[in-house]
Amino acid sequence: PYDPDWLVIIDGVGDTLLRKVRMRGSPTRMAYNATINKLYVVCTDDCMIRVYDGATDTLMAEVWFGESNTPYTILWHPASNRVFCTTECDASTDTTFVIDCQADELVERNPTGPHPYAMCSNPDNNLVYVAANAGIVVLSARGDTVLDTIPAYAGEMCFVPYPNKLYAVYFWTYVIDCDLNSVTESLPFSASATVCDTVHGKVYNAARPNAFVLDARGDSLVTAIPDGS
């Protein structure tokens, strides 16, 4: 029978399977803390994040969100050394939880509106952006407070350092000025995922039937690559 509850460790040099660690709670997403060599694993069914030692692959801690809070997207913010995790709640307001990675304890709960999902960090402004149904919520990565809400919607986001903006993709591609927390452009390119290539100054939007390549400095279309679905 299908058994999804394993943490699989792969040798990054030889690309070979080293071992499997038994888990519980339907692990779905992960975030790696490179500062202190810890792995944070979202366990959806158990409403928690499990923390593993990156050196020994052993369980170090469990951070529980409460039985009605289902975790989804996870993000590690290096400057604050904290993990952010969006949740959906059956009983009350959907929330983004913040974990202090040194102690592996919850330090903040921020209501972010219905269905928070996509997250993106901004290394220049030390901010975290959470896309929800009500808009994109701006959080302070250190103070963990809600600073603003941007009237835009996103299934995914990426930070674009030209000079300091976000691309938020949904039915449109929103270009957001991170200094002003405002939408500067709405480009007519829908997408389900987006990534910035900082080497060449381009943004790639995955969509169907085309992948859109955008000039990240000029916020304009470079080309469309047919890629099916």
JSON list of N, CA and C in Angstrom, two decimals, residues 27-81:
[
{"chain": "A", "resi": 27, "resn": "PRO", "atom": "N", "xyz": [3.76, 14.36, 5.95]},
{"chain": "A", "resi": 27, "resn": "PRO", "atom": "CA", "xyz": [4.68, 15.45, 5.63]},
{"chain": "A", "resi": 27, "resn": "PRO", "atom": "C", "xyz": [4.45, 15.94, 4.20]},
{"chain": "A", "resi": 28, "resn": "THR", "atom": "N", "xyz": [4.40, 17.27, 4.04]},
{"chain": "A", "resi": 28, "resn": "THR", "atom": "CA", "xyz": [4.08, 17.83, 2.72]},
{"chain": "A", "resi": 28, "resn": "THR", "atom": "C", "xyz": [5.14, 18.80, 2.21]},
{"chain": "A", "resi": 29, "resn": "ARG", "atom": "N", "xyz": [5.64, 19.70, 3.08]},
{"chain": "A", "resi": 29, "resn": "ARG", "atom": "CA", "xyz": [6.61, 20.71, 2.64]},
{"chain": "A", "resi": 29, "resn": "ARG", "atom": "C", "xyz": [7.72, 20.83, 3.67]},
{"chain": "A", "resi": 30, "resn": "MET", "atom": "N", "xyz": [8.85, 21.42, 3.23]},
{"chain": "A", "resi": 30, "resn": "MET", "atom": "CA", "xyz": [10.00, 21.53, 4.12]},
{"chain": "A", "resi": 30, "resn": "MET", "atom": "C", "xyz": [10.68, 22.88, 3.94]},
{"chain": "A", "resi": 31, "resn": "ALA", "atom": "N", "xyz": [11.38, 23.30, 5.00]},
{"chain": "A", "resi": 31, "resn": "ALA", "atom": "CA", "xyz": [12.25, 24.48, 4.93]},
{"chain": "A", "resi": 31, "resn": "ALA", "atom": "C", "xyz": [13.54, 24.12, 5.65]},
{"chain": "A", "resi": 32, "resn": "TYR", "atom": "N", "xyz": [14.67, 24.45, 5.04]},
{"chain": "A", "resi": 32, "resn": "TYR", "atom": "CA", "xyz": [15.97, 24.14, 5.63]},
{"chain": "A", "resi": 32, "resn": "TYR", "atom": "C", "xyz": [16.58, 25.40, 6.23]},
{"chain": "A", "resi": 33, "resn": "ASN", "atom": "N", "xyz": [16.99, 25.31, 7.48]},
{"chain": "A", "resi": 33, "resn": "ASN", "atom": "CA", "xyz": [17.67, 26.40, 8.17]},
{"chain": "A", "resi": 33, "resn": "ASN", "atom": "C", "xyz": [19.17, 26.15, 8.06]},
{"chain": "A", "resi": 34, "resn": "ALA", "atom": "N", "xyz": [19.81, 26.90, 7.15]},
{"chain": "A", "resi": 34, "resn": "ALA", "atom": "CA", "xyz": [21.24, 26.68, 6.90]},
{"chain": "A", "resi": 34, "resn": "ALA", "atom": "C", "xyz": [22.12, 27.25, 8.00]},
{"chain": "A", "resi": 35, "resn": "THR", "atom": "N", "xyz": [21.58, 28.15, 8.82]},
{"chain": "A", "resi": 35, "resn": "THR", "atom": "CA", "xyz": [22.37, 28.76, 9.89]},
{"chain": "A", "resi": 35, "resn": "THR", "atom": "C", "xyz": [22.68, 27.77, 11.00]},
{"chain": "A", "resi": 36, "resn": "ILE", "atom": "N", "xyz": [21.67, 26.99, 11.38]},
{"chain": "A", "resi": 36, "resn": "ILE", "atom": "CA", "xyz": [21.87, 26.05, 12.50]},
{"chain": "A", "resi": 36, "resn": "ILE", "atom": "C", "xyz": [21.60, 24.60, 12.09]},
{"chain": "A", "resi": 37, "resn": "ASN", "atom": "N", "xyz": [21.56, 24.34, 10.78]},
{"chain": "A", "resi": 37, "resn": "ASN", "atom": "CA", "xyz": [21.47, 22.99, 10.24]},
{"chain": "A", "resi": 37, "resn": "ASN", "atom": "C", "xyz": [20.27, 22.21, 10.80]},
{"chain": "A", "resi": 38, "resn": "LYS", "atom": "N", "xyz": [19.09, 22.79, 10.59]},
{"chain": "A", "resi": 38, "resn": "LYS", "atom": "CA", "xyz": [17.85, 22.13, 10.99]},
{"chain": "A", "resi": 38, "resn": "LYS", "atom": "C", "xyz": [16.89, 22.07, 9.81]},
{"chain": "A", "resi": 39, "resn": "LEU", "atom": "N", "xyz": [16.08, 21.03, 9.80]},
{"chain": "A", "resi": 39, "resn": "LEU", "atom": "CA", "xyz": [15.07, 20.85, 8.77]},
{"chain": "A", "resi": 39, "resn": "LEU", "atom": "C", "xyz": [13.70, 20.95, 9.42]},
{"chain": "A", "resi": 40, "resn": "TYR", "atom": "N", "xyz": [12.84, 21.81, 8.88]},
{"chain": "A", "resi": 40, "resn": "TYR", "atom": "CA", "xyz": [11.48, 22.01, 9.40]},
{"chain": "A", "resi": 40, "resn": "TYR", "atom": "C", "xyz": [10.49, 21.40, 8.42]},
{"chain": "A", "resi": 41, "resn": "VAL", "atom": "N", "xyz": [9.72, 20.42, 8.89]},
{"chain": "A", "resi": 41, "resn": "VAL", "atom": "CA", "xyz": [8.84, 19.66, 8.02]},
{"chain": "A", "resi": 41, "resn": "VAL", "atom": "C", "xyz": [7.39, 19.89, 8.43]},
{"chain": "A", "resi": 42, "resn": "VAL", "atom": "N", "xyz": [6.58, 20.35, 7.47]},
{"chain": "A", "resi": 42, "resn": "VAL", "atom": "CA", "xyz": [5.15, 20.54, 7.70]},
{"chain": "A", "resi": 42, "resn": "VAL", "atom": "C", "xyz": [4.45, 19.19, 7.71]},
{"chain": "A", "resi": 43, "resn": "CYS", "atom": "N", "xyz": [3.78, 18.86, 8.80]},
{"chain": "A", "resi": 43, "resn": "CYS", "atom": "CA", "xyz": [3.01, 17.62, 8.92]},
{"chain": "A", "resi": 43, "resn": "CYS", "atom": "C", "xyz": [1.54, 17.99, 9.01]},
{"chain": "A", "resi": 44, "resn": "THR", "atom": "N", "xyz": [0.87, 17.95, 7.87]},
{"chain": "A", "resi": 44, "resn": "THR", "atom": "CA", "xyz": [-0.47, 18.50, 7.74]},
{"chain": "A", "resi": 44, "resn": "THR", "atom": "C", "xyz": [-1.47, 17.82, 8.66]},
{"chain": "A", "resi": 45, "resn": "ASP", "atom": "N", "xyz": [-1.50, 16.50, 8.68]},
{"chain": "A", "resi": 45, "resn": "ASP", "atom": "CA", "xyz": [-2.52, 15.78, 9.46]},
{"chain": "A", "resi": 45, "resn": "ASP", "atom": "C", "xyz": [-2.36, 15.97, 10.95]},
{"chain": "A", "resi": 46, "resn": "ASP", "atom": "N", "xyz": [-1.14, 16.19, 11.42]},
{"chain": "A", "resi": 46, "resn": "ASP", "atom": "CA", "xyz": [-0.90, 16.37, 12.85]},
{"chain": "A", "resi": 46, "resn": "ASP", "atom": "C", "xyz": [-0.91, 17.84, 13.27]},
{"chain": "A", "resi": 47, "resn": "CYS", "atom": "N", "xyz": [-1.15, 18.75, 12.32]},
{"chain": "A", "resi": 47, "resn": "CYS", "atom": "CA", "xyz": [-1.22, 20.20, 12.61]},
{"chain": "A", "resi": 47, "resn": "CYS", "atom": "C", "xyz": [0.04, 20.69, 13.31]},
{"chain": "A", "resi": 48, "resn": "MET", "atom": "N", "xyz": [1.19, 20.29, 12.79]},
{"chain": "A", "resi": 48, "resn": "MET", "atom": "CA", "xyz": [2.43, 20.69, 13.43]},
{"chain": "A", "resi": 48, "resn": "MET", "atom": "C", "xyz": [3.59, 20.72, 12.45]},
{"chain": "A", "resi": 49, "resn": "ILE", "atom": "N", "xyz": [4.70, 21.30, 12.93]},
{"chain": "A", "resi": 49, "resn": "ILE", "atom": "CA", "xyz": [5.98, 21.23, 12.24]},
{"chain": "A", "resi": 49, "resn": "ILE", "atom": "C", "xyz": [6.91, 20.38, 13.08]},
{"chain": "A", "resi": 50, "resn": "ARG", "atom": "N", "xyz": [7.56, 19.41, 12.44]},
{"chain": "A", "resi": 50, "resn": "ARG", "atom": "CA", "xyz": [8.56, 18.59, 13.11]},
{"chain": "A", "resi": 50, "resn": "ARG", "atom": "C", "xyz": [9.96, 19.08, 12.70]},
{"chain": "A", "resi": 51, "resn": "VAL", "atom": "N", "xyz": [10.83, 19.15, 13.68]},
{"chain": "A", "resi": 51, "resn": "VAL", "atom": "CA", "xyz": [12.16, 19.72, 13.48]},
{"chain": "A", "resi": 51, "resn": "VAL", "atom": "C", "xyz": [13.19, 18.60, 13.57]},
{"chain": "A", "resi": 52, "resn": "TYR", "atom": "N", "xyz": [14.06, 18.52, 12.54]},
{"chain": "A", "resi": 52, "resn": "TYR", "atom": "CA", "xyz": [15.07, 17.46, 12.49]},
{"chain": "A", "resi": 52, "resn": "TYR", "atom": "C", "xyz": [16.47, 18.06, 12.49]},
{"chain": "A", "resi": 53, "resn": "ASP", "atom": "N", "xyz": [17.36, 17.38, 13.17]},
{"chain": "A", "resi": 53, "resn": "ASP", "atom": "CA", "xyz": [18.78, 17.74, 13.17]},
{"chain": "A", "resi": 53, "resn": "ASP", "atom": "C", "xyz": [19.37, 17.35, 11.81]},
{"chain": "A", "resi": 54, "resn": "GLY", "atom": "N", "xyz": [19.96, 18.34, 11.13]},
{"chain": "A", "resi": 54, "resn": "GLY", "atom": "CA", "xyz": [20.50, 18.07, 9.80]},
{"chain": "A", "resi": 54, "resn": "GLY", "atom": "C", "xyz": [21.75, 17.22, 9.79]},
{"chain": "A", "resi": 55, "resn": "ALA", "atom": "N", "xyz": [22.41, 17.10, 10.95]},
{"chain": "A", "resi": 55, "resn": "ALA", "atom": "CA", "xyz": [23.62, 16.29, 11.01]},
{"chain": "A", "resi": 55, "resn": "ALA", "atom": "C", "xyz": [23.32, 14.81, 11.29]},
{"chain": "A", "resi": 56, "resn": "THR", "atom": "N", "xyz": [22.31, 14.57, 12.12]},
{"chain": "A", "resi": 56, "resn": "THR", "atom": "CA", "xyz": [22.02, 13.19, 12.53]},
{"chain": "A", "resi": 56, "resn": "THR", "atom": "C", "xyz": [20.71, 12.65, 11.98]},
{"chain": "A", "resi": 57, "resn": "ASP", "atom": "N", "xyz": [19.92, 13.52, 11.33]},
{"chain": "A", "resi": 57, "resn": "ASP", "atom": "CA", "xyz": [18.61, 13.13, 10.79]},
{"chain": "A", "resi": 57, "resn": "ASP", "atom": "C", "xyz": [17.68, 12.62, 11.87]},
{"chain": "A", "resi": 58, "resn": "THR", "atom": "N", "xyz": [17.78, 13.19, 13.06]},
{"chain": "A", "resi": 58, "resn": "THR", "atom": "CA", "xyz": [16.94, 12.77, 14.18]},
{"chain": "A", "resi": 58, "resn": "THR", "atom": "C", "xyz": [15.96, 13.89, 14.56]},
{"chain": "A", "resi": 59, "resn": "LEU", "atom": "N", "xyz": [14.82, 13.48, 15.11]},
{"chain": "A", "resi": 59, "resn": "LEU", "atom": "CA", "xyz": [13.80, 14.42, 15.53]},
{"chain": "A", "resi": 59, "resn": "LEU", "atom": "C", "xyz": [14.26, 15.20, 16.75]},
{"chain": "A", "resi": 60, "resn": "MET", "atom": "N", "xyz": [14.18, 16.55, 16.67]},
{"chain": "A", "resi": 60, "resn": "MET", "atom": "CA", "xyz": [14.62, 17.41, 17.76]},
{"chain": "A", "resi": 60, "resn": "MET", "atom": "C", "xyz": [13.45, 18.03, 18.52]},
{"chain": "A", "resi": 61, "resn": "ALA", "atom": "N", "xyz": [12.39, 18.39, 17.80]},
{"chain": "A", "resi": 61, "resn": "ALA", "atom": "CA", "xyz": [11.27, 19.09, 18.44]},
{"chain": "A", "resi": 61, "resn": "ALA", "atom": "C", "xyz": [10.02, 18.95, 17.59]},
{"chain": "A", "resi": 62, "resn": "GLU", "atom": "N", "xyz": [8.90, 19.21, 18.21]},
{"chain": "A", "resi": 62, "resn": "GLU", "atom": "CA", "xyz": [7.61, 19.26, 17.54]},
{"chain": "A", "resi": 62, "resn": "GLU", "atom": "C", "xyz": [6.90, 20.55, 17.95]},
{"chain": "A", "resi": 63, "resn": "VAL", "atom": "N", "xyz": [6.48, 21.31, 16.97]},
{"chain": "A", "resi": 63, "resn": "VAL", "atom": "CA", "xyz": [5.79, 22.57, 17.24]},
{"chain": "A", "resi": 63, "resn": "VAL", "atom": "C", "xyz": [4.35, 22.43, 16.77]},
{"chain": "A", "resi": 64, "resn": "TRP", "atom": "N", "xyz": [3.44, 22.36, 17.74]},
{"chain": "A", "resi": 64, "resn": "TRP", "atom": "CA", "xyz": [2.03, 22.09, 17.45]},
{"chain": "A", "resi": 64, "resn": "TRP", "atom": "C", "xyz": [1.26, 23.40, 17.33]},
{"chain": "A", "resi": 65, "resn": "PHE", "atom": "N", "xyz": [0.38, 23.49, 16.33]},
{"chain": "A", "resi": 65, "resn": "PHE", "atom": "CA", "xyz": [-0.38, 24.72, 16.09]},
{"chain": "A", "resi": 65, "resn": "PHE", "atom": "C", "xyz": [-1.79, 24.68, 16.67]},
{"chain": "A", "resi": 66, "resn": "GLY", "atom": "N", "xyz": [-2.19, 23.56, 17.20]},
{"chain": "A", "resi": 66, "resn": "GLY", "atom": "CA", "xyz": [-3.57, 23.40, 17.64]},
{"chain": "A", "resi": 66, "resn": "GLY", "atom": "C", "xyz": [-4.34, 22.55, 16.67]},
{"chain": "A", "resi": 67, "resn": "GLU", "atom": "N", "xyz": [-5.33, 21.83, 17.17]},
{"chain": "A", "resi": 67, "resn": "GLU", "atom": "CA", "xyz": [-5.98, 20.78, 16.38]},
{"chain": "A", "resi": 67, "resn": "GLU", "atom": "C", "xyz": [-6.76, 21.31, 15.18]},
{"chain": "A", "resi": 68, "resn": "SER", "atom": "N", "xyz": [-7.14, 22.60, 15.18]},
{"chain": "A", "resi": 68, "resn": "SER", "atom": "CA", "xyz": [-7.93, 23.11, 14.06]},
{"chain": "A", "resi": 68, "resn": "SER", "atom": "C", "xyz": [-7.10, 23.90, 13.05]},
{"chain": "A", "resi": 69, "resn": "ASN", "atom": "N", "xyz": [-5.80, 24.02, 13.29]},
{"chain": "A", "resi": 69, "resn": "ASN", "atom": "CA", "xyz": [-4.94, 24.80, 12.40]},
{"chain": "A", "resi": 69, "resn": "ASN", "atom": "C", "xyz": [-4.15, 23.86, 11.47]},
{"chain": "A", "resi": 70, "resn": "THR", "atom": "N", "xyz": [-4.52, 23.85, 10.20]},
{"chain": "A", "resi": 70, "resn": "THR", "atom": "CA", "xyz": [-3.86, 23.00, 9.22]},
{"chain": "A", "resi": 70, "resn": "THR", "atom": "C", "xyz": [-2.74, 23.77, 8.54]},
{"chain": "A", "resi": 71, "resn": "PRO", "atom": "N", "xyz": [-1.48, 23.35, 8.71]},
{"chain": "A", "resi": 71, "resn": "PRO", "atom": "CA", "xyz": [-0.37, 24.09, 8.12]},
{"chain": "A", "resi": 71, "resn": "PRO", "atom": "C", "xyz": [-0.22, 23.82, 6.62]},
{"chain": "A", "resi": 72, "resn": "TYR", "atom": "N", "xyz": [0.27, 24.84, 5.91]},
{"chain": "A", "resi": 72, "resn": "TYR", "atom": "CA", "xyz": [0.49, 24.70, 4.47]},
{"chain": "A", "resi": 72, "resn": "TYR", "atom": "C", "xyz": [1.89, 25.14, 4.09]},
{"chain": "A", "resi": 73, "resn": "THR", "atom": "N", "xyz": [2.02, 26.39, 3.69]},
{"chain": "A", "resi": 73, "resn": "THR", "atom": "CA", "xyz": [3.30, 26.86, 3.17]},
{"chain": "A", "resi": 73, "resn": "THR", "atom": "C", "xyz": [4.25, 27.23, 4.30]},
{"chain": "A", "resi": 74, "resn": "ILE", "atom": "N", "xyz": [5.55, 26.97, 4.07]},
{"chain": "A", "resi": 74, "resn": "ILE", "atom": "CA", "xyz": [6.56, 27.25, 5.10]},
{"chain": "A", "resi": 74, "resn": "ILE", "atom": "C", "xyz": [7.70, 28.05, 4.47]},
{"chain": "A", "resi": 75, "resn": "LEU", "atom": "N", "xyz": [8.30, 28.94, 5.28]},
{"chain": "A", "resi": 75, "resn": "LEU", "atom": "CA", "xyz": [9.38, 29.78, 4.80]},
{"chain": "A", "resi": 75, "resn": "LEU", "atom": "C", "xyz": [10.34, 30.06, 5.95]},
{"chain": "A", "resi": 76, "resn": "TRP", "atom": "N", "xyz": [11.64, 29.90, 5.70]},
{"chain": "A", "resi": 76, "resn": "TRP", "atom": "CA", "xyz": [12.66, 30.28, 6.68]},
{"chain": "A", "resi": 76, "resn": "TRP", "atom": "C", "xyz": [13.21, 31.64, 6.31]},
{"chain": "A", "resi": 77, "resn": "HIS", "atom": "N", "xyz": [13.26, 32.55, 7.30]},
{"chain": "A", "resi": 77, "resn": "HIS", "atom": "CA", "xyz": [13.79, 33.89, 7.08]},
{"chain": "A", "resi": 77, "resn": "HIS", "atom": "C", "xyz": [15.16, 33.99, 7.75]},
{"chain": "A", "resi": 78, "resn": "PRO", "atom": "N", "xyz": [16.25, 34.04, 6.98]},
{"chain": "A", "resi": 78, "resn": "PRO", "atom": "CA", "xyz": [17.60, 33.96, 7.55]},
{"chain": "A", "resi": 78, "resn": "PRO", "atom": "C", "xyz": [17.96, 35.08, 8.52]},
{"chain": "A", "resi": 79, "resn": "ALA", "atom": "N", "xyz": [17.58, 36.32, 8.20]},
{"chain": "A", "resi": 79, "resn": "ALA", "atom": "CA", "xyz": [18.00, 37.46, 9.02]},
{"chain": "A", "resi": 79, "resn": "ALA", "atom": "C", "xyz": [17.42, 37.38, 10.43]},
{"chain": "A", "resi": 80, "resn": "SER", "atom": "N", "xyz": [16.18, 36.96, 10.55]},
{"chain": "A", "resi": 80, "resn": "SER", "atom": "CA", "xyz": [15.55, 36.86, 11.87]},
{"chain": "A", "resi": 80, "resn": "SER", "atom": "C", "xyz": [15.69, 35.47, 12.47]},
{"chain": "A", "resi": 81, "resn": "ASN", "atom": "N", "xyz": [16.17, 34.50, 11.67]},
{"chain": "A", "resi": 81, "resn": "ASN", "atom": "CA", "xyz": [16.29, 33.10, 12.09]},
{"chain": "A", "resi": 81, "resn": "ASN", "atom": "C", "xyz": [14.95, 32.58, 12.63]}
]
